[in-house]
Short mmCIF file of C-alpha atoms in Angstrom, two decimals:
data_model
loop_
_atom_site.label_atom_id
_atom_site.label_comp_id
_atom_site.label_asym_id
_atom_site.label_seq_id
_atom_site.Cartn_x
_atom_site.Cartn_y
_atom_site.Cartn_z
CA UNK A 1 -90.32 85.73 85.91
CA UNK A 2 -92.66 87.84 87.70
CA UNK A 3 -95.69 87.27 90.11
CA UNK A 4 -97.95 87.70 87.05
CA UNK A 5 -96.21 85.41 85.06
CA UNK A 6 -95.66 82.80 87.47
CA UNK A 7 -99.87 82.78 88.30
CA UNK A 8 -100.53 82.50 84.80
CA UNK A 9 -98.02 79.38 84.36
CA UNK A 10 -99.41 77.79 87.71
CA UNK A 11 -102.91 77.71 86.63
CA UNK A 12 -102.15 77.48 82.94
CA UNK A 13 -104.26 80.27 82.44
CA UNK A 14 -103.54 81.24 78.69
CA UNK A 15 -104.84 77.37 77.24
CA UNK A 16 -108.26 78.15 79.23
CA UNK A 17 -108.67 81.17 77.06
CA UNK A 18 -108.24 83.85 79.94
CA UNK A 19 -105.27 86.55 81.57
CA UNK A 20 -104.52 87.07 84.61
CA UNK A 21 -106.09 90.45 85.35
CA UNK A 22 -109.09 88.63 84.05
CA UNK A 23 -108.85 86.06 86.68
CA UNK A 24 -108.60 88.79 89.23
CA UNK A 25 -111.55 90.39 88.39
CA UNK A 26 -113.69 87.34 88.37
CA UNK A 27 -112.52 86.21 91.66
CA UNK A 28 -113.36 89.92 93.34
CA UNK A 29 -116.81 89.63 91.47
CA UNK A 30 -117.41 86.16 93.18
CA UNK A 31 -116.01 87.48 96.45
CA UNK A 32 -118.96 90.09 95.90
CA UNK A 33 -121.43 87.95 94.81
CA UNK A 34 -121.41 85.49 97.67
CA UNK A 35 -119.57 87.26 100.84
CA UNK A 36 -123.06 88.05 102.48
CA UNK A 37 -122.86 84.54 103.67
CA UNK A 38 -120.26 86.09 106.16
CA UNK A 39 -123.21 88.40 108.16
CA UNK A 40 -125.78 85.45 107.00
CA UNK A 41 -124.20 82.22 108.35
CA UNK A 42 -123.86 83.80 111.80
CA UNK A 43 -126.93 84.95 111.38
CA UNK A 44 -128.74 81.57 110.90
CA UNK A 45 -126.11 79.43 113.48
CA UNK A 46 -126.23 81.82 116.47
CA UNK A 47 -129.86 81.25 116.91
CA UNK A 48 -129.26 77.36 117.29
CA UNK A 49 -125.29 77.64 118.95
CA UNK A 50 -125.32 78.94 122.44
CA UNK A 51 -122.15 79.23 124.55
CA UNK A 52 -122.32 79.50 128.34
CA UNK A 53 -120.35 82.38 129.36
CA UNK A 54 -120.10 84.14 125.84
CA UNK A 55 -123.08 86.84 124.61
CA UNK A 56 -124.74 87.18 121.56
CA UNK A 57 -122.41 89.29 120.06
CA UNK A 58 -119.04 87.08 120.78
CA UNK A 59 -120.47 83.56 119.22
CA UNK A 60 -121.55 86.01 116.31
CA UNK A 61 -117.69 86.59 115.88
CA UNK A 62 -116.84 83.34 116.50
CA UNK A 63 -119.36 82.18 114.10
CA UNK A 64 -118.63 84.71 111.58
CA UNK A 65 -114.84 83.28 111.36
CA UNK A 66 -115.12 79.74 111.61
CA UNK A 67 -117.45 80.77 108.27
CA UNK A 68 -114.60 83.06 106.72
CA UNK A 69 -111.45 80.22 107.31
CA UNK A 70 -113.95 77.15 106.32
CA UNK A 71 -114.82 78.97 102.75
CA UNK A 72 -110.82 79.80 102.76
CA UNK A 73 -109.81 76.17 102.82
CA UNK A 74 -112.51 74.79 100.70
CA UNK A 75 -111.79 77.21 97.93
CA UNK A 76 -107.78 77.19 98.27
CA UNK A 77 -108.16 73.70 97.63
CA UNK A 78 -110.45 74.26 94.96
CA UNK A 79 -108.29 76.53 93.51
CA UNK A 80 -104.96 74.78 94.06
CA UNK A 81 -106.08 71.09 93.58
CA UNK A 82 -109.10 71.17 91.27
CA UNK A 83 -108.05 74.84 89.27
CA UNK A 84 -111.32 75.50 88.63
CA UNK A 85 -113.12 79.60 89.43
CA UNK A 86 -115.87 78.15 92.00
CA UNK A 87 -115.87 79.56 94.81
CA UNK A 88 -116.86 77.58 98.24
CA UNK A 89 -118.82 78.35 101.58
CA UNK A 90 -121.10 77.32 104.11
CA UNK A 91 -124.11 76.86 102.59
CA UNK A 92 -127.66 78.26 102.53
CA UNK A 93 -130.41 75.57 103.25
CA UNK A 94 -128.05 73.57 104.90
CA UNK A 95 -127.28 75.98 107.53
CA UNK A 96 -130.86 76.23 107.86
CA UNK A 97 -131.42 72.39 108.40
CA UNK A 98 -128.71 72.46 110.55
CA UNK A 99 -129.91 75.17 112.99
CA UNK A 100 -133.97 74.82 112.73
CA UNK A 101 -134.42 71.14 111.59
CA UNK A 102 -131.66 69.18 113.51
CA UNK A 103 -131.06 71.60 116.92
CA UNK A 104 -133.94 73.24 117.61
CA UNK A 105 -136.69 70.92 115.83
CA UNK A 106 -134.99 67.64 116.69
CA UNK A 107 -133.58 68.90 120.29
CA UNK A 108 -130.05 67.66 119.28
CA UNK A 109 -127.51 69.77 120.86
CA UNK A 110 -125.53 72.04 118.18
CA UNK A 111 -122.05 69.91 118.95
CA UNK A 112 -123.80 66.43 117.79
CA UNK A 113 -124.89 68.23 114.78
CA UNK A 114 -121.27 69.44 114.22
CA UNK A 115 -120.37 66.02 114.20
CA UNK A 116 -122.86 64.52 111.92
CA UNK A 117 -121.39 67.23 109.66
CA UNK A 118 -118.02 66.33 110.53
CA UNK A 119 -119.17 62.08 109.48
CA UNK A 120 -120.75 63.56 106.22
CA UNK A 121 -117.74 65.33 105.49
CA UNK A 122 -115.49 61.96 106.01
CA UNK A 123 -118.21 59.89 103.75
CA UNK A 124 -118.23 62.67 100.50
CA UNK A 125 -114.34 62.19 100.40
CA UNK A 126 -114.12 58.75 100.73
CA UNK A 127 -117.03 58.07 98.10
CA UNK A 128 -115.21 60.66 96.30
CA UNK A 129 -111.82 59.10 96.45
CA UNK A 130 -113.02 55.75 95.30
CA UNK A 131 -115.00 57.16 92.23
CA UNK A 132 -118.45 56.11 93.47
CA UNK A 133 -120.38 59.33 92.58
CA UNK A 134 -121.89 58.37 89.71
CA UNK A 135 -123.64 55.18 91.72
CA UNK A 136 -124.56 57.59 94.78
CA UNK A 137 -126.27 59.83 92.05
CA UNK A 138 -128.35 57.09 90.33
CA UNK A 139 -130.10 56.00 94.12
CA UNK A 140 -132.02 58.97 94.30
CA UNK A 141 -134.88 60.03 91.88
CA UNK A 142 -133.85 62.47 89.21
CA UNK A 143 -137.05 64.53 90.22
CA UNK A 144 -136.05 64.87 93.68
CA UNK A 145 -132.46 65.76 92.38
CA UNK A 146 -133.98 68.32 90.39
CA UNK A 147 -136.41 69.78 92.47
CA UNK A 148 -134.37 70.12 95.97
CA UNK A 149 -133.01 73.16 95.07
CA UNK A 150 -136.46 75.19 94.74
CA UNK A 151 -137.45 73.31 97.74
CA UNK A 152 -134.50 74.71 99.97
CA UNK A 153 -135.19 78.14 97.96
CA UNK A 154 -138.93 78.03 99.22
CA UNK A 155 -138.07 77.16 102.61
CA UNK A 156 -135.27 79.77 102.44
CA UNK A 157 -137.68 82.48 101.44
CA UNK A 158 -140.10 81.34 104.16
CA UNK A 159 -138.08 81.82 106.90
CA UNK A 160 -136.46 85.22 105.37
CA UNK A 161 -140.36 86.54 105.29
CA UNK A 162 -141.11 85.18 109.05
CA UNK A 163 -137.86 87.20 109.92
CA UNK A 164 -138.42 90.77 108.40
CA UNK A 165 -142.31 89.87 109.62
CA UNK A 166 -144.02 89.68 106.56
CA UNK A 167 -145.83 86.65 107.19
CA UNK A 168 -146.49 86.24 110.79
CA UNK A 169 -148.24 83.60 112.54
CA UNK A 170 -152.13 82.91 112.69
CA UNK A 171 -154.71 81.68 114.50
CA UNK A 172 -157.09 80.83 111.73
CA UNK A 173 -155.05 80.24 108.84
CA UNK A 174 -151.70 79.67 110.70
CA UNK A 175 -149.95 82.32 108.91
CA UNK A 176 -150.80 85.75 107.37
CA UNK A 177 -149.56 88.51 106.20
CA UNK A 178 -148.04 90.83 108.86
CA UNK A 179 -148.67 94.57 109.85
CA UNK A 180 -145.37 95.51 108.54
CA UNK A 181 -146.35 99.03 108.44
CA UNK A 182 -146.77 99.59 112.38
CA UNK A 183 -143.04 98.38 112.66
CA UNK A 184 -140.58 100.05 111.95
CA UNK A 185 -137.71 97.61 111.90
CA UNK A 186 -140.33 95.75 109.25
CA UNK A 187 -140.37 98.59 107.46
CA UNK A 188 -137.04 99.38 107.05
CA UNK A 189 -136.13 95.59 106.17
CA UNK A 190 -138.71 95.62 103.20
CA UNK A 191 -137.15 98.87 101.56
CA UNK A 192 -133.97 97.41 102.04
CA UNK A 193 -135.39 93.84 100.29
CA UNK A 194 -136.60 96.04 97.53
CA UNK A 195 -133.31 97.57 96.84
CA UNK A 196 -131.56 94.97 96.85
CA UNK A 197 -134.35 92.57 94.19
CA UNK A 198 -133.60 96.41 92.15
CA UNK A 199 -130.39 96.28 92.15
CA UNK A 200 -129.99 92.36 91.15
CA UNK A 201 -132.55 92.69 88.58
CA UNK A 202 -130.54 95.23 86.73
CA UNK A 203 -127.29 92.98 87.44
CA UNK A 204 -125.47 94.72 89.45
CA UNK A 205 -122.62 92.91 91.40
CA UNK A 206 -122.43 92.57 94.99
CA UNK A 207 -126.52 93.02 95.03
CA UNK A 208 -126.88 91.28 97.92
CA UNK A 209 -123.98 92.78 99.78
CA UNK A 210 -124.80 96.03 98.87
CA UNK A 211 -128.62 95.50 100.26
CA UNK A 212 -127.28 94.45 103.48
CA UNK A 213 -124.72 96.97 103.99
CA UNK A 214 -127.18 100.10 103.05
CA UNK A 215 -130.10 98.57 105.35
CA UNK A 216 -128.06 98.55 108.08
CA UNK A 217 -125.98 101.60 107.77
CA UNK A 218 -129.94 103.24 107.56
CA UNK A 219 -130.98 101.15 110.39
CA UNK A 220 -127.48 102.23 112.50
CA UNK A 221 -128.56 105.81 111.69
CA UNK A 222 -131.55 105.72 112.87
CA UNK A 223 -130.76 103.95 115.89
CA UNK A 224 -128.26 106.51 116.40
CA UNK A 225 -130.54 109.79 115.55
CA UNK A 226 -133.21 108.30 118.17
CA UNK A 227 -135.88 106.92 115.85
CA UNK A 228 -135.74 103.33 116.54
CA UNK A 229 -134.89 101.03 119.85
CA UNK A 230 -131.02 101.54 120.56
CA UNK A 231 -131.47 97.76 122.15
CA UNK A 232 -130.39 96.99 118.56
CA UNK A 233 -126.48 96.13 118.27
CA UNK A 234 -124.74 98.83 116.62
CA UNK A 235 -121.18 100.12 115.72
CA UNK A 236 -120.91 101.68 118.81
CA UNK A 237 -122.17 99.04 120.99
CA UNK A 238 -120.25 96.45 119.70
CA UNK A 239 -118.24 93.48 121.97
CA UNK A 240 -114.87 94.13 121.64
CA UNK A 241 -112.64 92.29 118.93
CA UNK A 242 -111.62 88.99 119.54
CA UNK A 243 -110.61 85.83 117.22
CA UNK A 244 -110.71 82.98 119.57
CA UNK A 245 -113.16 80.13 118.77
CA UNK A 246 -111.85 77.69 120.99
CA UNK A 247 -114.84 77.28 122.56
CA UNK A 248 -116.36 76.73 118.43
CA UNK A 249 -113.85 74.59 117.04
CA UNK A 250 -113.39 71.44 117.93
CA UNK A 251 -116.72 71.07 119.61
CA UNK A 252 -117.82 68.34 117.30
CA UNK A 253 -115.69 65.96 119.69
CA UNK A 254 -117.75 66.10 122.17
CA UNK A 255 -120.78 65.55 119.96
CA UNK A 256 -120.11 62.06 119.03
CA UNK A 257 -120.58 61.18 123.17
CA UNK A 258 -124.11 60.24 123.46
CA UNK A 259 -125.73 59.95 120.38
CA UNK A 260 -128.80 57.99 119.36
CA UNK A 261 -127.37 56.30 116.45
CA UNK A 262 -130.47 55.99 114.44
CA UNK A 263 -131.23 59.74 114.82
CA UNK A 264 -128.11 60.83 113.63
CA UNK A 265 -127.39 58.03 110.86
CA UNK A 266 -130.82 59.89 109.21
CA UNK A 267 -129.26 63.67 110.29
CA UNK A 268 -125.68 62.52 108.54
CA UNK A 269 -127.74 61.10 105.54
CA UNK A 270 -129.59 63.76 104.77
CA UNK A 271 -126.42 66.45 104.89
CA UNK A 272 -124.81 64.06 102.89
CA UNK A 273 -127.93 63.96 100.39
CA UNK A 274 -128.31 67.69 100.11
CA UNK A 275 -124.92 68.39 100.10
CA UNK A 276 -123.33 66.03 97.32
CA UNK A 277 -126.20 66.74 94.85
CA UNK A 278 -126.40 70.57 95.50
CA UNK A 279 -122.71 70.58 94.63
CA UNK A 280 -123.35 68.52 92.00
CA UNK A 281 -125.76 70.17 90.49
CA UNK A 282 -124.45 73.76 91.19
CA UNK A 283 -121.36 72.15 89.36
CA UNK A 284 -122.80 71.67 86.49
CA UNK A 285 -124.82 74.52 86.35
CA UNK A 286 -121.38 76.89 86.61
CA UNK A 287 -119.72 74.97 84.34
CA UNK A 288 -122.65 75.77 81.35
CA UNK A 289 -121.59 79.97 81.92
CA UNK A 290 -117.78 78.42 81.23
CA UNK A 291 -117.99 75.89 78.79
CA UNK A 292 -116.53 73.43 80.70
CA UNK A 293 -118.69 70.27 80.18
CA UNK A 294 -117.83 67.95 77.17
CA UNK A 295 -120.26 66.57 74.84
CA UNK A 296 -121.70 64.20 76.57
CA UNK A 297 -123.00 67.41 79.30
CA UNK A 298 -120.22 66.57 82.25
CA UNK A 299 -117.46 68.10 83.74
CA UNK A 300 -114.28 66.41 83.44
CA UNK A 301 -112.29 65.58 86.32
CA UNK A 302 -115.55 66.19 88.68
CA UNK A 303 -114.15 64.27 91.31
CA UNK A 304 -111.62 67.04 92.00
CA UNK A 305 -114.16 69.80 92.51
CA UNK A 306 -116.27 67.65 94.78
CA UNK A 307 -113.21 66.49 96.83
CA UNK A 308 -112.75 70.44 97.08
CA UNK A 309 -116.28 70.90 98.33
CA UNK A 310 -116.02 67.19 101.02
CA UNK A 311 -112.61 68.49 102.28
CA UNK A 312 -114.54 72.35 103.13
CA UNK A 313 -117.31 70.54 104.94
CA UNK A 314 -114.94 68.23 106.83
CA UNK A 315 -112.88 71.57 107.99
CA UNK A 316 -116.07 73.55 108.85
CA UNK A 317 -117.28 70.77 111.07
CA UNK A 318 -114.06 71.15 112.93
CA UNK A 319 -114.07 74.85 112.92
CA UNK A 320 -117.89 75.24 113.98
CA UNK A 321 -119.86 75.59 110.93
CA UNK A 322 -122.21 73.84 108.68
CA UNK A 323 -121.50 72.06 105.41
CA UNK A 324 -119.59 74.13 103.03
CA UNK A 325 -120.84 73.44 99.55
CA UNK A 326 -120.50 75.03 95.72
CA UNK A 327 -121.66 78.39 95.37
CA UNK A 328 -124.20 78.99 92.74
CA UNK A 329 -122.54 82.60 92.94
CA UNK A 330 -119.69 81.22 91.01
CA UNK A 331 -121.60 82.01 87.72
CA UNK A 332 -121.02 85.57 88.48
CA UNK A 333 -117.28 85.32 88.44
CA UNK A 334 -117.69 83.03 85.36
CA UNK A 335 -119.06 85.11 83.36
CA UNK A 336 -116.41 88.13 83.83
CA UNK A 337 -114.43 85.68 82.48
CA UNK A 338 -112.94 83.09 85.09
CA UNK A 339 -111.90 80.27 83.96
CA UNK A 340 -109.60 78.59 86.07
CA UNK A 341 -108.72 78.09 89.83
CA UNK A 342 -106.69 81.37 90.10
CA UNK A 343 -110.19 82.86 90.17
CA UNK A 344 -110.82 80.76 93.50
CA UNK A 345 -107.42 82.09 95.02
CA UNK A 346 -108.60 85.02 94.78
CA UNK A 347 -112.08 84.58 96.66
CA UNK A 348 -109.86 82.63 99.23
CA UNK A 349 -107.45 85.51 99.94
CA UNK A 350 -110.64 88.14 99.98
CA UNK A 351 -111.99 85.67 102.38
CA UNK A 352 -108.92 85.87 104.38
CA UNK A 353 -108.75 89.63 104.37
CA UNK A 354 -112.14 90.34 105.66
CA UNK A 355 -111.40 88.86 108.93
CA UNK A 356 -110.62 92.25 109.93
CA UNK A 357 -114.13 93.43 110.02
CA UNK A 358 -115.44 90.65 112.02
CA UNK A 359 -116.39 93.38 114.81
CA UNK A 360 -118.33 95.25 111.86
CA UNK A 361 -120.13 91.96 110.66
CA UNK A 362 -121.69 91.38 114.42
CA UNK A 363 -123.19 94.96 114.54
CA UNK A 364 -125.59 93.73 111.01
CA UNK A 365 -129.20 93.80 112.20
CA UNK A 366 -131.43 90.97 111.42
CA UNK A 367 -133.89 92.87 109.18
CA UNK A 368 -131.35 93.70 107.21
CA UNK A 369 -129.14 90.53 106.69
CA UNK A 370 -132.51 88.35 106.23
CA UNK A 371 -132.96 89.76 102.95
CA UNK A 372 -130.55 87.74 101.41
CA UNK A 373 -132.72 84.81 102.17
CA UNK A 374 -135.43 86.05 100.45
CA UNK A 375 -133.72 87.49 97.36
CA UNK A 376 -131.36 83.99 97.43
CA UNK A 377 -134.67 81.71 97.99
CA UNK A 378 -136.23 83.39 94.88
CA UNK A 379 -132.95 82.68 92.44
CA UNK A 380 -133.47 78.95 93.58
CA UNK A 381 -136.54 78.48 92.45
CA UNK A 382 -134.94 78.32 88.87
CA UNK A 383 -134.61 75.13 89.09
CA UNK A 384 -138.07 74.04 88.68
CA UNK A 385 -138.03 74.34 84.92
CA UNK A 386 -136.01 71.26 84.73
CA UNK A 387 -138.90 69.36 85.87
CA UNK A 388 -140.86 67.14 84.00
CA UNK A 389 -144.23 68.11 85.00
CA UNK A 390 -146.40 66.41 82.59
CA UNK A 391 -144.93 63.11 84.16
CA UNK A 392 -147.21 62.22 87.26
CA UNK A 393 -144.30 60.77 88.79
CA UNK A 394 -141.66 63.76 88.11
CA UNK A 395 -144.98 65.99 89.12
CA UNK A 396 -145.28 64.33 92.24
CA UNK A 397 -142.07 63.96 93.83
CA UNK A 398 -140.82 66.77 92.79
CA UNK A 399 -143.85 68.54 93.91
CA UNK A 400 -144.17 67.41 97.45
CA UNK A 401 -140.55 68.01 97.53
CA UNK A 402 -140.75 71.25 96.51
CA UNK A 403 -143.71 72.13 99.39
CA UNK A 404 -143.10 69.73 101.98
CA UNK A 405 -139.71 71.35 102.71
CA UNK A 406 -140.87 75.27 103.62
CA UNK A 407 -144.71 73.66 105.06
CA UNK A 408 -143.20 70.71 107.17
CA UNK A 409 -140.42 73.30 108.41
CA UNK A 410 -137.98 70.61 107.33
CA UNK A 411 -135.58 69.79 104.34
CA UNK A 412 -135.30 66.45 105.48
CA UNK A 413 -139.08 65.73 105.43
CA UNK A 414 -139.25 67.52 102.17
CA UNK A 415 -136.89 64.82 100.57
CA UNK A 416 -138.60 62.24 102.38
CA UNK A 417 -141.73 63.06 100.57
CA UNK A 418 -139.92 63.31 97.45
CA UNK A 419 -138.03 59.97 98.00
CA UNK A 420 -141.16 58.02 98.87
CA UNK A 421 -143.61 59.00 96.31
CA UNK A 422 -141.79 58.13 93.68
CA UNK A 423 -141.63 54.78 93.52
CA UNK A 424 -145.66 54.62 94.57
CA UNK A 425 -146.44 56.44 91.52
CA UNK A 426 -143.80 54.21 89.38
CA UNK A 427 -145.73 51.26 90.53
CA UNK A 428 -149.53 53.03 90.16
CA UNK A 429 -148.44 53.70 85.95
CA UNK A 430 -147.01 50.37 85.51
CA UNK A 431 -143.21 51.61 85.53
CA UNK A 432 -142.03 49.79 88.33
CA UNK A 433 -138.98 48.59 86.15
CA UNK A 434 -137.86 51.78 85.73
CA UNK A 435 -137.44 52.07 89.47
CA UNK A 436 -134.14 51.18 91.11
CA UNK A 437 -133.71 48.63 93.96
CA UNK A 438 -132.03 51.09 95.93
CA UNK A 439 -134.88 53.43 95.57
CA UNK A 440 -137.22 50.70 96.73
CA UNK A 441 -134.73 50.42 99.68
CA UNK A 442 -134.13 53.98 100.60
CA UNK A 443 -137.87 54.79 100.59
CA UNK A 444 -138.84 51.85 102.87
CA UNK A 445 -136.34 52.70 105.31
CA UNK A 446 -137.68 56.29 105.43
CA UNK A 447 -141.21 54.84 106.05
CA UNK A 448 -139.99 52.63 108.58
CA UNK A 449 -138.52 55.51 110.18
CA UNK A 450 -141.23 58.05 109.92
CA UNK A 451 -143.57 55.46 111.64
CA UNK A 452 -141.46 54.88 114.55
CA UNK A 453 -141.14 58.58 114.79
CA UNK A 454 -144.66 59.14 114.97
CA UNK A 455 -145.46 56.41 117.60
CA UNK A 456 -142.46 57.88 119.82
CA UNK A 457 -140.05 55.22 119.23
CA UNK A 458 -137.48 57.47 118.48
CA UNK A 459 -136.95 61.30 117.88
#
């Protein structure tokens, strides 16, 4: 029996309707679709991880790995234990609560926020293991579940715009629009956005990759020729190779010394919130391309896939990055064709393999791998047609969820919002039944919490 034929028996690939070279293309065409998290990730982190004694450049690396091995082991086990074609990585929004909202809007230092992570990570597989999911799910409001998404998306596309400075900040109105055309850097970052919105409107795979990689090999050329500021990392400026994270993994250790319990109790909550229902919902969204759900609308055997996604996060925490969640992405590889978890080995080994350009990935400018934000904020924002708009309550939560998140500079407050107003307008249309005790509970806590925040009480 050869290789072929033993892949194709291990995955039971023929009953899912699929081949083997099938399965290989899908898995490079998710590879493509979602490996500029490697350059993005880093990108995000290293602004809120600082090592003393290590440059810019090296926790970049170090960064850039512990993202490469955590979306190897979430999607080998994906592949191996769940055999479904999703592919798994750190994810976007939570990455960005991690770094602006937790360390450098909460002052918590990065290696607490490892470990909340790391706790969030423990909770999704043991809720996971004892089948609780579907009683997690029903605690939340279904507007805030389906709204979150577009809220992250908006808050995504925020930042990516404050980063290639198209909005900048003002006096008067607190932001504006920004003189991108007396930068050059600005300038070069908006061509390069443009490309890469052409290139995904007309489908092409890798769209995002290929953005990133043609603004900066413009940008290096530049740099090089004399045009712009050689204080810009390029190739030929570049740290030299190295693949230790020591001083990365494992830091989450020292993060649980010294905590202030309610503080991080609300920072573990709301990676755990974001986390389980982005999967969840990212899930289900795949699994429409594939025709995987059954007639009632779910996937079978969910708890797999999610144990997939809780045992990723609990190995990124312990690597050095944040929670590694269900790529959206996946659709891309579906729809070549993927259909079972041989698709995800596949990502996994790419994953593997491009540790060898880790020097490479340090040397991508900002302007250039900020796009992705923007172009990945805008795809979120799909999600608002599932809302129910012509409900006040649906219109409400999901709305201040929606704003909240990218105005408030937080994804936490954003759910907050979301969390809270719907049981006040449940109550103001006479629906209180409808509302859940737990909902009642969860939104007085936050209350409770927001007031002692604002009187100083705690962080």
């Amino acid at each position: 029996m050869g290789l072929s034929d033993t892949l194709a028996a291990r995955f039971d690939v023929e009953s899912h309707g699929s081949d083997v070279r099938t399965e290989l293309v899908a898995g490079l065409t998710t590879f493509l679709a979602m490996s500029y998290i490697i350059v993005v990730n880093p990108a995000i982190l290293s602004e809120a991880i600082q090592i003393e004694g290590y440059g810019q450049g090296e926790v970049f690396q170090m960064i850039a790995i512990a993202t490469i091995l955590s979306a190897a082991v979430g999607t080998v086990v994906m592949a191996l234990y769940a055999n479904r074609p999703f592919g798994l990585a750190p994810g976007l929004g939570l990455n960005a609560f991690f770094a602006y909202t937790v360390v450098l809007g909460l002052g918590i230092s990065w290696q607490t926020a490892l470990a909340a992570v790391f706790v969030e990570g423990v909770l999704f597989m043991l809720l996971t293991a004892v089948g609780a999911r579907e009683y997690v799910i029903r605690l939340f409001p279904e507007p805030v579940k389906k709204s979150v998404g577009a809220g992250i998306g908006l808050f995504l596309l925020f930042i990516g715009l404050q980063e290639l400075q198209i909005v900048v900040p003002d006096d008067s109105t607190l932001v504006t629009l920004g003189g991108i055309f007396g930068n050059p850097w600005a300038i070069l970052g908006v061509l390069g956005l443009v490309l890469t919105f052409v290139l995904w409107a007309r489908n092409v795979t890798g769209a995002i990759v290929l953005g990133i990689v043609t603004t900066s090999l413009a940008g290096w050329g530049l740099t090089l020729a004399g045009f712009f500021d050689r204080g810009t990392i390029t190739p030929e400026s570049l740290p030299a190779a190295q693949y230790d994270i020591t001083p990365l993994a494992g830091a989450f250790v020292d993060g649980l010394s010294g905590i202030d319990p309610l503080t991080f109790v609300l920072v573990v909550f709301t990676f755990f919130f974001v986390d389980f229902f982005d999967t969840a919902g990212t899930l289900i969204g795949v699994s429409q391309f594939g025709d995987f759900l059954d007639e009632d609308g779910d996937l079978p055997d969910m708890d797999r896939p999610l144990m997939a996604d809780a045992v990723g996060t609990t190995a990124g925490a312990m690597l050095g990055t944040s929670t590694v969640t269900t790529y959206i992405e996946s659709s891309t590889g579906v729809e070549e064709g993927g259909r079972t978890g041989l698709t995800a080995l596949v990502v996994a080994l790419l994953f593997v393999a491009s540790l060898v350009v880790i020097p490479v990935v340090a040397a991508i400018p900002a302007y250039a791998s900020f796009t992705a934000l923007i172009v990945v904020g805008v795809m979120m924002l799909q999600g608002l047609v599932e809302v129910d708009w012509s409900d006040p309550a649906w219109a409400v939560s999901a709305g201040l969820t929606v704003t909240v998140m990218p105005f408030a500079y937080s994804i936490a407050d954003g759910l907050a919002a979301g969390i809270v107003a719907y049981p006040i307008i449940k109550l103001a249309v006479g629906e209180a039944d409808e509302v859940a005790l737990g909902q009642y509970v969860i939104a007085a806590l936050l209350v409770v919490y927001y007031v002692l925040s604002t009187r100083g009480v705690i962080l």
